[in-house]
Amino acid sequence: MKLTKKDILGIKDISVEEIKLILDTAESFIEVSTREIKKVPTLRGKTIINLFFEASTRTRTSFEIAGKRLSADTINISASTSSVVKGETLIDTARNIEAMNPDAIVIRHSAAGAPHLLARMVKQSIINAGDGAHEHPTQALLDMMTIREKKGRIAGLAVAIVGDIAHSRVARSNIYGLTKMGARVIVAGPAMMIPRDIERMGVSVYHKLEDAIKDVDIIMMLRIQMERQQQKIFPSLREYSNYFCLNRNNITLAKDDVLVMHPGPINRGIEISPDIADGPYSVILDQVTNGVAVRMALLYLLIGGKS
Amino acid sequence: MKLLLKGGRVIDPSQDLDAKMDILIAHGKILEVGRKIHKHGANFRKQTETDITVINLGGMVVVPGLIDMHTHLREPGFEYRETIRTGSEAASFGGFTSVACMPNTMPANDNRSVTEYIVRKAAACNIVNVYPIASITMGSEGNVMTEFRDLRDAGAVAFSDDGKPVNNSALMRRALEYASSLGLPIISHCEDLSLSAGGSMNEGFVSTELGLQGIPAIAEEAFIARDIIIAEYTGALLHIAHVSTAGAVRLIRTAKERGLKITAETAPHYFTLTEDALREYDTCTKVNPPLRTAEDVKAIKEGLKDGTIDAIASDHAPHAPTDKEVEFEYAAFGITGLETSLSLSLRLVEESILTLNQLILKMSTIPARILNLPKGNLRAGADADITVLDLNKKWTVDRAMLRSKGKNTPFHQWTLKGKPVLTIMGGGIKYQELP
């Protein structure tokens, strides 16, 4: 079975069956990354462009490694080295890349909807690697893979997502994915960081960390973006971390076997205390490991051979 | 040369007229409106038959030439988006015989020479009457008032910093007082920029899902409330541009109930589309104020029905592909509207929200009244500005076929019912597609 979609733009458009297919496929790819020779010929002769208009270490490297372990040729283009700095539009950049006949384009962009624009314009498969505050589908997939791996299921679990929900694409993709898979999702943050009408996405909203994480199975902490304070969205990092930092005291409110997740990069001591980030509940690095497997699975399912 | 329009259903709200009538036109004026005008009548004695063109309008509706009181013609300065000529052609196709054009050109219409340039250029095109709206402040920057009297004398019919609000409340007060003393309205673009900054669509569930920064309804409503308060205090002539929210309708309704002489307009996209139209990130749906919710659309329709909203204006905002074929948040705001405005508004008649008579009031008679134009009626002696509608004609909007340079319509491939088929300005046929 393959994905019939041309593009992966968001979890919103992916069915439960497709999510399961991607996660099952990803599990079968985990083993490749543990071999001494970490390479299979699955995507030999395929070309993947990583088009990154926004700084990224984790996601870009993960996509690159995923492509390379499947023997695809991966090329990285970042905004600072591309003709964007010379004033070229996204569409022109895309058409030029299209003219070189790659098989897939992975795009990260600060503007929501940029991958959709690209998908309309070019014939290649587009994978959204994060668009503004909209979606980050591969992050949600790797998060779901990690939850399933550790808990054996997703349905029925209580998941608290904490932080700047308004500006978080990770939160949105996870809300779509986790609710589809039958989890109960809670979002929490200061009122200014909770976007309007988010309850209609099927989540409950809390403004106190302690209320949000009570008896939950999973806590997903989001990175607080420093520049939001300059936009006067919240008073100070001090105020934020006093009330929203996950630490050894408040974590006791969650279930005993709670998992602590974070999409990275973490601000140690701001939204998560170091002992929690490095402690026994943390699966933050497992998320990163699974990220490679999920991206291998997606690339394989989208552009892999007909076999 | 005379023009005889025969057998149409003539609707003129200004004289409560809705009957099968003939209209005789000569020398750019309406000579006679009557039950049966024939070529041996009083107005024909000295004429030979060859001097008369007779147009049979059986089955058609004949109304005062439509007036669009909120248009962006983009010239001078942004001719790649629209020119006075292409905008005039689009207007005429859309059934308009007059348009009032907004001053956010480059340079802005903030001095006599720009006003005169627009008037001169429009007269040379001779397709629609173009009435310049001058800016309230120099460069529409909100700091220094323009020379209102000089601009009025040059031909400006109103003042507006459309596209931007006048942030400074004291300046807005002075502008309202001064314009009012000259008998001219201030057309206010109501937007609290501190609330809307960075936004590119309505704030609500859809913006939350799409991850786009929102423009809350309160950004519009806060400044409408402020302007109403200033208008009440000064007794000035205030016209609220492009009303888009339920709260705005409520504010204007209660202000009118208190007897304020404020007026308001909305645009067809605000009663035709909701924020759901943005789901594919189509930049043709990006407009300011933004497309709102279904509840807002309902309130706008109610406001049109009960007279809270006096006029329908296109807010025709043509853009070049380079302005729109970019990431959503980088795209320019605006919808090209002159060519679809009437057909979209006719849907209100179909839905029994307005009578045809009320629609013509809102698209001709009342805009003429607000802008003090000697237009918007079909009385003998009036300028022969006449629009003929075929209410049953179905047509499909095709972006490529638009006369406007701006192809940025969210109504591409929509099939609409009812269309202007003959547009007469100053006694001359400017557009026609009669069978």
XYZ file of C-alpha atoms in Angstrom:
742
model
C 0.000 0.000 0.000
C 1.129 3.497 -0.859
C -0.103 6.989 -0.145
C -2.261 8.167 -2.993
C -1.692 11.812 -2.151
C 0.696 13.940 -4.146
C 1.581 16.119 -1.173
C 1.734 16.057 2.597
C 0.625 19.553 3.571
C -0.966 18.941 6.923
C -2.343 16.316 9.289
C -5.776 17.856 8.827
C -6.014 16.275 5.374
C -4.642 12.857 6.387
C -6.971 10.022 7.371
C -6.585 7.705 10.344
C -5.730 4.864 7.960
C -3.024 6.939 6.324
C -1.570 7.904 9.704
C -1.469 4.233 10.716
C 0.160 3.300 7.422
C 2.848 5.953 7.890
C 3.524 4.947 11.495
C 3.634 1.217 10.650
C 6.020 1.893 7.788
C 8.153 4.111 10.023
C 8.485 1.313 12.575
C 9.827 -0.978 9.897
C 12.453 1.624 9.007
C 13.786 2.047 12.565
C 16.025 -0.944 12.145
C 17.819 0.573 9.133
C 19.238 3.347 11.313
C 20.724 0.800 13.722
C 22.678 -1.130 11.100
C 26.359 -0.765 10.672
C 25.726 0.256 7.079
C 22.773 2.564 7.478
C 21.506 2.530 3.932
C 18.939 0.771 1.785
C 18.586 1.270 -1.963
C 14.854 2.057 -1.848
C 15.035 5.567 -3.307
C 18.154 5.173 -5.410
C 18.021 7.603 -8.328
C 15.466 9.847 -6.641
C 16.188 13.500 -5.907
C 14.839 15.332 -2.890
C 15.189 19.077 -2.424
C 15.112 20.474 1.096
C 13.959 24.043 0.601
C 14.327 25.784 3.932
C 13.310 29.415 4.214
C 13.566 29.359 7.967
C 16.398 28.353 10.249
C 16.281 24.690 11.186
C 18.812 22.191 12.378
C 16.779 19.258 13.589
C 14.144 19.034 10.885
C 16.431 19.730 7.961
C 19.092 17.275 9.146
C 16.441 14.690 9.856
C 14.988 14.983 6.344
C 18.457 14.864 4.849
C 19.434 11.768 6.783
C 16.086 10.143 5.976
C 16.629 10.708 2.267
C 20.247 9.534 2.372
C 19.481 6.352 4.295
C 17.068 5.496 1.484
C 19.809 6.249 -1.078
C 18.085 9.313 -2.500
C 20.136 12.331 -3.536
C 19.266 15.131 -1.156
C 20.054 18.744 -1.829
C 19.662 21.480 0.759
C 18.731 25.003 -0.137
C 18.445 27.538 2.623
C 17.002 31.008 2.285
C 20.242 32.776 3.088
C 22.084 31.078 0.230
C 19.233 31.082 -2.292
C 18.071 33.651 -4.786
C 15.354 34.686 -2.332
C 17.853 37.200 -1.016
C 18.038 38.532 -4.558
C 14.301 39.118 -4.586
C 13.100 36.006 -6.387
C 9.558 34.980 -5.548
C 8.694 31.626 -4.053
C 6.910 30.632 -7.245
C 9.916 31.441 -9.410
C 12.249 29.596 -7.075
C 9.922 26.611 -7.170
C 9.628 26.615 -10.950
C 13.378 26.700 -11.315
C 13.723 23.768 -8.968
C 10.920 21.989 -10.793
C 12.812 22.439 -14.056
C 15.639 20.334 -12.613
C 13.248 17.399 -12.167
C 13.481 16.472 -8.519
C 11.011 13.927 -7.129
C 10.030 15.697 -3.938
C 10.403 19.128 -2.400
C 10.486 19.492 1.357
C 9.640 23.025 2.362
C 9.957 24.959 5.600
C 8.612 28.501 5.468
C 7.640 31.182 7.968
C 4.452 31.975 6.037
C 1.425 29.765 6.636
C 0.159 28.290 3.384
C 3.478 28.572 1.522
C 3.598 24.779 0.878
C 0.043 24.971 -0.496
C 1.103 27.663 -2.933
C 4.014 25.478 -3.996
C 1.823 22.389 -4.329
C -0.480 24.235 -6.697
C 2.410 25.429 -8.802
C 4.667 22.417 -9.269
C 4.070 18.796 -10.167
C 6.451 17.285 -7.631
C 5.421 15.971 -4.239
C 5.524 18.682 -1.604
C 6.181 17.838 2.012
C 5.436 20.535 4.550
C 8.290 20.752 7.038
C 6.561 23.539 8.941
C 4.648 26.552 7.614
C 4.281 29.529 9.901
C 1.873 28.838 12.719
C -0.114 26.436 10.563
C 1.132 22.849 10.488
C 4.201 20.706 10.999
C 2.875 17.310 9.961
C 6.081 15.282 10.256
C 6.549 16.512 13.824
C 3.067 15.316 14.767
C 3.724 11.987 13.060
C 6.967 11.449 14.934
C 5.244 12.466 18.169
C 2.460 9.968 17.560
C 5.010 7.314 16.678
C 6.829 7.964 19.951
C 3.620 7.835 21.968
C 2.559 4.611 20.305
C 5.998 3.100 20.846
C 6.067 3.949 24.560
C 2.410 3.499 25.423
C 1.353 0.902 22.913
C -1.619 3.016 21.846
C -2.852 6.557 21.314
C -6.591 6.140 21.750
C -7.791 6.966 25.233
C -4.680 8.803 26.370
C -4.810 12.291 27.833
C -2.294 14.660 26.257
C -1.547 18.147 27.538
C 0.112 20.584 25.118
C 1.537 23.545 27.010
C 2.912 26.863 25.829
C 2.357 29.400 23.080
C -0.421 27.550 21.291
C -1.295 30.583 19.145
C 2.023 30.571 17.339
C 2.615 26.826 17.325
C 2.327 24.690 14.207
C 3.392 21.703 16.311
C 0.335 22.191 18.513
C -2.050 22.389 15.550
C -0.695 19.294 13.797
C -0.744 17.337 17.032
C -4.280 18.456 17.832
C -5.454 17.180 14.449
C -3.498 13.948 14.692
C -4.095 13.040 18.312
C -7.819 13.788 18.244
C -8.151 11.724 15.056
C -6.374 8.844 16.768
C -8.723 9.017 19.751
C -6.650 10.830 22.356
C -8.057 13.537 24.616
C -6.156 16.763 24.041
C -5.744 19.604 26.503
C -4.043 22.855 25.641
C -2.684 25.248 28.216
C -0.926 28.567 28.311
C -1.434 32.180 29.339
C -4.674 33.526 27.802
C -2.725 35.626 25.280
C -1.187 32.481 23.841
C -4.429 30.589 23.319
C -5.852 31.318 19.862
C -9.464 32.249 19.381
C -12.075 29.478 19.189
C -9.505 26.691 19.551
C -12.088 24.712 21.548
C -13.785 24.091 18.206
C -10.778 21.978 17.233
C -11.934 19.530 19.884
C -9.623 20.426 22.757
C -10.158 21.710 26.273
C -8.359 24.849 27.389
C -6.646 25.644 30.666
C -4.756 28.691 31.812
C -2.987 26.996 34.713
C -0.259 24.430 34.110
C -1.255 22.497 37.222
C -4.857 22.106 36.036
C -3.780 21.110 32.567
C -1.367 18.323 33.475
C -3.390 16.736 36.242
C -3.591 12.979 35.587
C -2.441 13.223 31.993
C -0.454 10.519 30.202
C 1.599 12.855 28.043
C 2.906 16.373 28.516
C 4.118 18.162 25.425
C 5.989 21.333 26.300
C 6.368 23.919 23.547
C 9.319 26.188 23.100
C 8.644 29.740 24.171
C 9.827 32.061 21.446
C 11.782 34.937 22.901
C 10.685 37.393 20.211
C 7.071 37.131 21.376
C 7.953 39.129 24.431
C 9.129 41.992 22.233
C 5.725 41.853 20.564
C 4.271 42.512 24.040
C 2.385 39.238 24.035
C 3.550 38.325 27.516
C 5.190 40.313 30.308
C 8.529 38.584 30.825
C 10.321 35.258 30.645
C 10.520 35.364 34.413
C 6.751 35.589 34.729
C 6.281 32.847 32.154
C 8.693 30.391 33.659
C 7.405 31.025 37.177
C 4.012 29.718 36.149
C 4.522 27.504 33.108
C 7.852 25.757 33.614
C 7.486 22.022 33.961
C 9.531 20.959 36.977
C 9.936 18.148 39.495
C 7.180 19.556 41.714
C 4.345 20.100 39.301
C 5.057 16.983 37.247
C 3.852 14.887 40.185
C 0.327 15.978 39.301
C 0.465 13.937 36.115
C 0.191 10.176 35.943
C 3.118 8.268 37.421
C 4.123 6.959 34.014
C 3.771 10.293 32.269
C 5.835 10.946 29.157
C 7.430 14.360 28.715
C 7.854 15.480 25.138
C 9.249 18.590 23.487
C 9.667 19.351 19.771
C 12.898 21.208 20.473
C 14.910 23.246 20.620
C 14.359 23.490 24.347
C 14.907 26.544 26.516
C 16.322 24.941 29.611
C 14.881 26.532 32.714
C 12.225 28.489 30.826
C 9.505 26.042 29.822
C 11.190 22.914 31.115
C 13.617 22.458 33.961
C 16.854 20.638 33.106
C 16.189 17.747 35.469
C 12.877 17.060 33.729
C 14.313 17.438 30.229
C 17.043 14.930 31.083
C 15.008 12.878 33.536
C 13.319 9.501 33.353
C 9.995 10.774 31.989
C 11.608 12.525 29.063
C 11.388 10.980 25.601
C 12.688 14.087 23.856
C 15.594 12.321 22.168
C 13.435 9.338 21.212
C 11.310 11.826 19.324
C 14.368 12.902 17.363
C 15.322 9.299 16.582
C 11.792 8.508 15.431
C 11.792 11.645 13.323
C 14.242 10.076 10.907
C 12.139 6.907 10.629
C 8.901 8.827 10.061
C 10.483 10.937 7.348
C 11.953 7.848 5.689
C 8.480 6.327 5.714
C 6.869 9.406 4.222
C 9.432 9.750 1.470
C 9.141 6.073 0.658
C 5.338 6.142 0.601
C 5.230 9.281 -1.534
C 7.959 8.734 -4.103
C 9.059 5.141 -3.616
C 8.997 2.671 -6.499
C 5.902 0.877 -7.720
C 6.829 -2.429 -6.066
C -28.991 62.639 -32.709
C -31.604 61.276 -30.343
C -31.819 57.992 -28.527
C -35.166 56.410 -27.774
C -35.240 53.588 -25.238
C -38.497 51.784 -25.820
C -40.550 49.401 -23.782
C -38.288 48.743 -20.797
C -39.421 48.456 -17.205
C -38.210 51.775 -15.850
C -37.332 51.912 -12.173
C -36.442 55.260 -10.617
C -36.585 55.190 -6.834
C -36.177 58.971 -6.691
C -39.678 59.427 -8.101
C -41.156 56.127 -6.962
C -41.386 54.983 -10.526
C -41.656 51.364 -11.609
C -43.521 51.055 -14.877
C -43.147 50.240 -18.536
C -41.901 53.488 -19.974
C -39.997 54.956 -22.869
C -37.088 57.333 -22.396
C -36.027 59.892 -24.943
C -32.468 61.173 -24.795
C -30.901 64.079 -26.608
C -27.769 66.171 -26.162
C -26.677 64.101 -23.203
C -29.863 64.757 -21.240
C -33.081 62.918 -20.596
C -35.671 64.786 -22.636
C -38.733 62.867 -21.741
C -39.891 59.839 -19.777
C -43.304 58.716 -20.873
C -45.713 55.861 -21.463
C -45.425 55.793 -25.204
C -43.071 58.123 -26.928
C -43.354 57.943 -30.698
C -41.552 59.772 -33.371
C -44.440 62.045 -34.205
C -44.604 63.329 -30.633
C -43.826 66.806 -29.406
C -40.099 66.247 -29.167
C -39.773 65.043 -32.725
C -41.522 67.606 -34.862
C -38.403 69.115 -36.302
C -36.592 65.843 -36.706
C -36.335 63.440 -39.550
C -36.416 59.741 -38.870
C -32.727 59.189 -39.451
C -31.843 61.305 -36.431
C -33.327 58.807 -34.063
C -31.879 55.572 -32.831
C -34.552 53.411 -31.312
C -33.506 50.658 -28.916
C -36.118 48.143 -28.005
C -35.803 47.167 -24.354
C -38.729 44.824 -23.961
C -38.063 42.516 -21.027
C -35.228 44.691 -19.743
C -35.012 46.836 -16.622
C -33.983 50.470 -17.041
C -32.499 52.204 -14.010
C -30.558 55.366 -13.197
C -26.891 54.882 -14.044
C -25.207 52.999 -11.212
C -22.771 54.911 -9.033
C -19.853 53.193 -7.336
C -18.843 55.393 -4.456
C -15.717 53.409 -3.533
C -13.327 52.530 -6.335
C -9.567 52.373 -6.653
C -8.457 53.455 -10.108
C -4.758 53.328 -9.136
C -3.760 56.182 -11.445
C -1.525 58.107 -11.067
C 1.295 55.902 -9.884
C 0.094 52.322 -9.987
C -0.794 52.005 -13.661
C 0.404 48.395 -13.639
C -2.637 47.624 -11.477
C -5.238 49.782 -13.183
C -5.544 52.983 -15.166
C -8.352 55.483 -15.325
C -9.152 54.052 -18.752
C -9.174 50.346 -17.830
C -11.017 51.104 -14.599
C -13.592 53.131 -16.546
C -14.067 50.271 -19.005
C -14.527 47.827 -16.136
C -17.022 50.184 -14.504
C -19.030 50.566 -17.682
C -19.111 46.791 -18.181
C -20.386 46.523 -14.612
C -23.235 48.941 -15.297
C -21.687 51.976 -13.628
C -21.925 55.418 -15.157
C -20.132 57.141 -12.290
C -17.399 56.136 -9.904
C -15.765 57.929 -7.003
C -12.097 57.052 -6.820
C -10.029 56.767 -3.672
C -6.922 58.912 -3.178
C -4.347 56.238 -2.306
C -2.488 56.740 -5.557
C 1.155 57.741 -5.946
C 1.372 60.609 -5.374
C -1.714 60.513 -3.191
C -4.595 62.725 -4.255
C -3.775 65.273 -1.610
C -3.503 68.398 -3.758
C -5.284 70.202 -6.558
C -2.977 69.068 -9.323
C -3.654 65.384 -8.742
C -7.395 65.982 -8.506
C -7.296 67.956 -11.735
C -5.196 65.294 -13.413
C -7.775 62.619 -12.576
C -10.667 64.776 -13.745
C -8.891 65.643 -16.985
C -7.818 62.083 -17.708
C -11.292 60.712 -16.992
C -12.911 63.315 -19.221
C -10.569 62.358 -22.045
C -11.557 58.705 -21.612
C -15.223 59.733 -21.572
C -16.491 56.319 -20.441
C -17.780 57.001 -16.923
C -18.006 60.085 -14.759
C -15.085 59.966 -12.370
C -15.376 61.853 -9.096
C -12.123 62.101 -7.160
C -12.109 61.612 -3.433
C -9.216 63.580 -1.943
C -7.196 62.428 1.010
C -7.884 63.778 4.477
C -4.204 64.115 5.285
C -1.107 64.742 3.225
C 0.025 61.453 1.738
C -2.734 59.803 3.787
C -0.108 59.710 6.499
C -2.434 60.977 9.189
C -0.406 64.032 10.196
C -1.306 67.179 8.257
C -4.741 68.003 6.852
C -5.023 68.615 3.116
C -6.459 71.816 1.633
C -10.113 70.799 1.672
C -11.563 73.901 0.007
C -9.036 74.019 -2.762
C -9.574 70.313 -3.379
C -13.350 70.736 -3.395
C -13.033 73.567 -5.881
C -10.841 71.329 -8.035
C -13.520 68.636 -8.086
C -13.135 66.473 -4.988
C -16.486 65.173 -3.746
C -15.405 63.729 -0.396
C -12.345 63.139 1.752
C -10.890 59.842 2.849
C -7.587 58.276 3.859
C -9.015 54.953 2.698
C -6.639 52.085 3.223
C -5.609 53.660 6.479
C -7.471 55.083 9.451
C -6.890 58.587 10.774
C -5.285 57.515 14.011
C -5.190 60.919 15.642
C -8.645 61.552 17.090
C -8.178 65.319 17.325
C -7.212 65.463 13.674
C -10.237 63.340 12.767
C -12.448 65.732 14.702
C -11.047 68.765 12.867
C -11.360 67.042 9.515
C -14.992 66.154 10.180
C -15.769 69.713 11.263
C -14.044 71.285 8.286
C -15.409 68.933 5.627
C -18.898 69.261 7.034
C -18.719 73.042 6.895
C -18.021 72.640 3.189
C -20.948 70.270 2.805
C -18.731 67.286 2.048
C -18.567 63.949 3.835
C -15.578 62.243 5.371
C -15.427 58.627 4.282
C -13.815 56.793 7.142
C -11.712 53.650 6.865
C -12.260 52.368 10.382
C -9.427 50.226 11.683
C -7.543 50.303 14.950
C -4.105 49.456 13.618
C -2.807 48.393 17.006
C -5.438 45.649 17.003
C -5.091 44.635 13.362
C -1.311 44.861 12.898
C 0.214 41.791 11.301
C -3.154 40.227 10.545
C -4.159 38.951 7.152
C -7.640 37.520 7.727
C -10.540 37.596 10.142
C -9.608 36.469 13.635
C -11.578 33.416 14.646
C -11.790 29.685 14.237
C -10.578 29.689 10.641
C -7.535 31.880 11.371
C -6.747 29.587 14.288
C -6.899 26.559 12.009
C -4.951 28.167 9.190
C -2.306 29.577 11.510
C -2.705 33.033 10.013
C -2.638 36.061 12.244
C -6.113 37.481 12.653
C -7.695 40.890 12.279
C -10.365 40.932 14.985
C -13.787 42.464 14.362
C -13.070 44.831 17.259
C -10.328 46.542 15.209
C -13.059 47.814 12.887
C -15.678 48.360 15.547
C -13.453 50.311 17.945
C -12.810 52.999 15.338
C -16.400 53.052 14.110
C -17.432 53.715 17.698
C -14.861 56.494 17.967
C -15.951 58.113 14.720
C -19.610 57.923 15.681
C -18.802 59.633 18.964
C -16.930 62.407 17.168
C -19.699 62.761 14.575
C -22.308 62.992 17.290
C -20.334 65.667 19.113
C -19.617 67.731 16.009
C -22.770 67.026 14.005
C -20.515 66.272 11.063
C -21.166 64.272 7.883
C -19.611 60.881 8.439
C -19.724 58.011 5.998
C -18.388 54.641 7.155
C -16.614 52.701 4.433
C -16.759 48.935 3.860
C -18.729 47.760 6.886
C -17.985 44.090 7.499
C -18.993 43.029 11.015
C -22.173 42.413 12.973
C -20.903 44.680 15.734
C -20.340 47.499 13.237
C -23.903 47.166 11.955
C -25.158 47.331 15.535
C -23.132 50.466 16.302
C -24.344 52.251 13.179
C -27.940 51.194 13.743
C -28.063 52.589 17.267
C -26.314 55.776 16.146
C -28.942 56.277 13.465
C -31.660 55.607 16.000
C -30.290 58.529 17.980
C -30.757 60.683 14.913
C -27.167 60.966 13.690
C -26.835 61.751 10.016
C -24.118 59.190 9.425
C -24.198 56.896 6.415
C -22.535 53.561 5.707
C -21.649 51.267 2.858
C -20.708 47.652 2.470
C -19.226 45.720 -0.443
C -20.621 42.647 -2.226
C -17.936 40.311 -0.890
C -19.043 41.055 2.671
C -22.529 39.693 2.063
C -21.473 36.951 -0.365
C -18.433 35.227 1.170
C -17.257 34.162 4.597
C -13.814 33.489 6.031
C -14.235 29.869 4.935
C -13.336 31.066 1.428
C -9.721 31.421 2.646
C -9.175 27.769 3.417
C -7.081 27.118 0.323
C -4.942 30.197 0.999
C -6.243 31.807 -2.194
C -4.865 35.349 -2.072
C -7.840 36.610 -4.096
C -9.826 36.223 -0.884
C -7.455 38.488 1.039
C -9.129 41.832 1.589
C -9.242 44.530 4.240
C -11.453 44.504 6.201
C -11.306 40.726 5.903
C -14.081 38.315 4.977
C -15.857 37.570 8.225
C -18.117 34.857 9.652
C -21.550 33.603 8.614
C -23.070 35.571 11.517
C -21.472 38.749 10.199
C -22.808 38.086 6.704
C -26.269 37.649 8.189
C -25.968 40.937 10.084
C -24.767 42.789 6.978
C -27.819 41.540 5.094
C -30.078 42.652 7.929
C -28.364 46.016 7.928
C -28.963 46.371 4.206
C -32.585 45.359 4.621
C -33.440 47.729 7.449
C -31.517 50.647 5.958
C -28.690 50.721 8.507
C -26.358 50.257 5.552
C -27.232 52.920 3.006
C -25.109 51.962 0.040
C -23.393 49.091 -1.736
C -19.971 49.989 -3.101
C -17.545 47.696 -4.863
C -14.351 48.697 -3.035
C -12.828 47.736 -6.384
C -9.180 47.087 -5.535
C -7.373 45.832 -8.623
C -3.964 44.224 -8.145
C -1.311 42.875 -10.464
C -0.358 39.181 -10.328
C 2.917 40.199 -8.684
C 0.919 41.632 -5.773
C -1.054 38.431 -5.324
C 0.976 35.421 -6.503
C 2.982 35.248 -3.310
C 2.691 33.735 0.151
C -0.682 34.642 1.686
C 0.629 36.920 4.396
C 2.796 38.832 1.915
C -0.051 39.320 -0.595
C -1.739 42.676 -1.064
C -5.236 43.230 0.296
C -8.041 43.763 -2.187
C -10.659 42.314 -4.500
C -11.364 43.500 -8.017
C -15.053 44.296 -7.984
C -16.536 46.663 -10.547
C -17.537 43.950 -12.980
C -19.218 41.623 -10.500
C -20.730 44.125 -8.066
C -24.186 44.429 -9.600
C -24.632 40.735 -10.383
C -23.605 39.739 -6.859
C -25.916 42.370 -5.398
C -28.824 41.087 -7.459
C -28.578 37.908 -5.392
C -29.982 39.977 -2.514
C -33.078 40.602 -4.622
C -33.281 36.912 -5.459
C -33.067 36.130 -1.726
C -35.801 38.715 -1.005
C -33.489 40.744 1.211
C -33.901 43.820 -0.952
C -36.446 44.790 -3.550
C -35.044 45.786 -6.896
C -36.094 49.334 -6.057
C -34.086 49.234 -2.805
C -31.071 47.820 -4.592
C -31.085 50.681 -7.097
C -31.416 53.119 -4.214
C -28.272 51.653 -2.662
C -26.302 51.529 -5.892
C -27.322 54.817 -7.461
C -29.777 57.175 -5.793
C -28.284 57.163 -2.300
C -24.606 57.274 -3.352
C -25.524 60.327 -5.438
C -27.145 61.885 -2.399
C -24.207 61.123 -0.084
C -21.706 62.592 -2.554
C -23.990 65.497 -3.595
C -23.929 64.405 -7.224
C -26.651 65.596 -9.615
C -27.175 61.971 -10.574
C -29.076 58.875 -9.581
C -32.450 59.683 -11.151
C -34.270 59.497 -14.470
C -36.173 62.786 -14.416
C -36.577 64.873 -17.521
C -33.649 67.267 -17.638
C -31.260 64.960 -15.797
C -27.981 63.785 -17.291
C -28.655 60.781 -19.484
C -26.805 58.260 -17.293
C -28.766 55.066 -17.638
C -28.110 51.398 -16.963
C -30.138 48.620 -18.540
C -30.265 45.267 -16.808
C -31.207 41.855 -18.057
C -32.293 40.149 -14.863
C -32.415 36.719 -16.450
C -29.099 36.738 -18.233
C -26.734 34.122 -16.847
C -23.036 34.610 -17.224
C -19.887 33.023 -15.842
C -17.183 35.179 -14.336
C -13.905 34.531 -16.090
C -10.861 36.205 -14.667
C -9.218 36.336 -18.092
C -12.174 38.197 -19.592
C -12.276 41.013 -17.050
C -11.831 44.535 -18.451
C -10.034 45.577 -15.318
C -6.306 45.007 -15.143
C -6.998 43.507 -11.732
C -7.834 39.823 -12.171
C -7.962 39.270 -8.427
C -11.517 38.042 -8.079
C -12.596 35.282 -5.701
C -15.624 34.785 -7.941
C -13.747 33.219 -10.848
C -15.965 30.605 -12.536
C -19.043 31.660 -10.561
C -22.189 31.660 -12.641
C -24.290 34.701 -11.841
C -27.779 35.651 -12.859
C -28.590 39.171 -13.958
C -26.252 41.516 -15.735
C -25.972 45.035 -17.090
C -26.417 44.848 -20.859
C -26.426 48.529 -21.808
C -24.620 51.382 -20.133
C -25.323 54.915 -21.263
C -23.312 57.816 -19.888
C -24.032 61.392 -20.898
C -26.348 60.136 -23.623
C -23.645 58.002 -25.227
C -23.612 54.211 -25.333
C -20.472 53.137 -23.451
C -21.116 49.438 -23.163
C -23.681 47.158 -24.686
C -24.377 43.492 -25.178
C -28.014 43.622 -26.135
C -29.323 40.607 -27.984
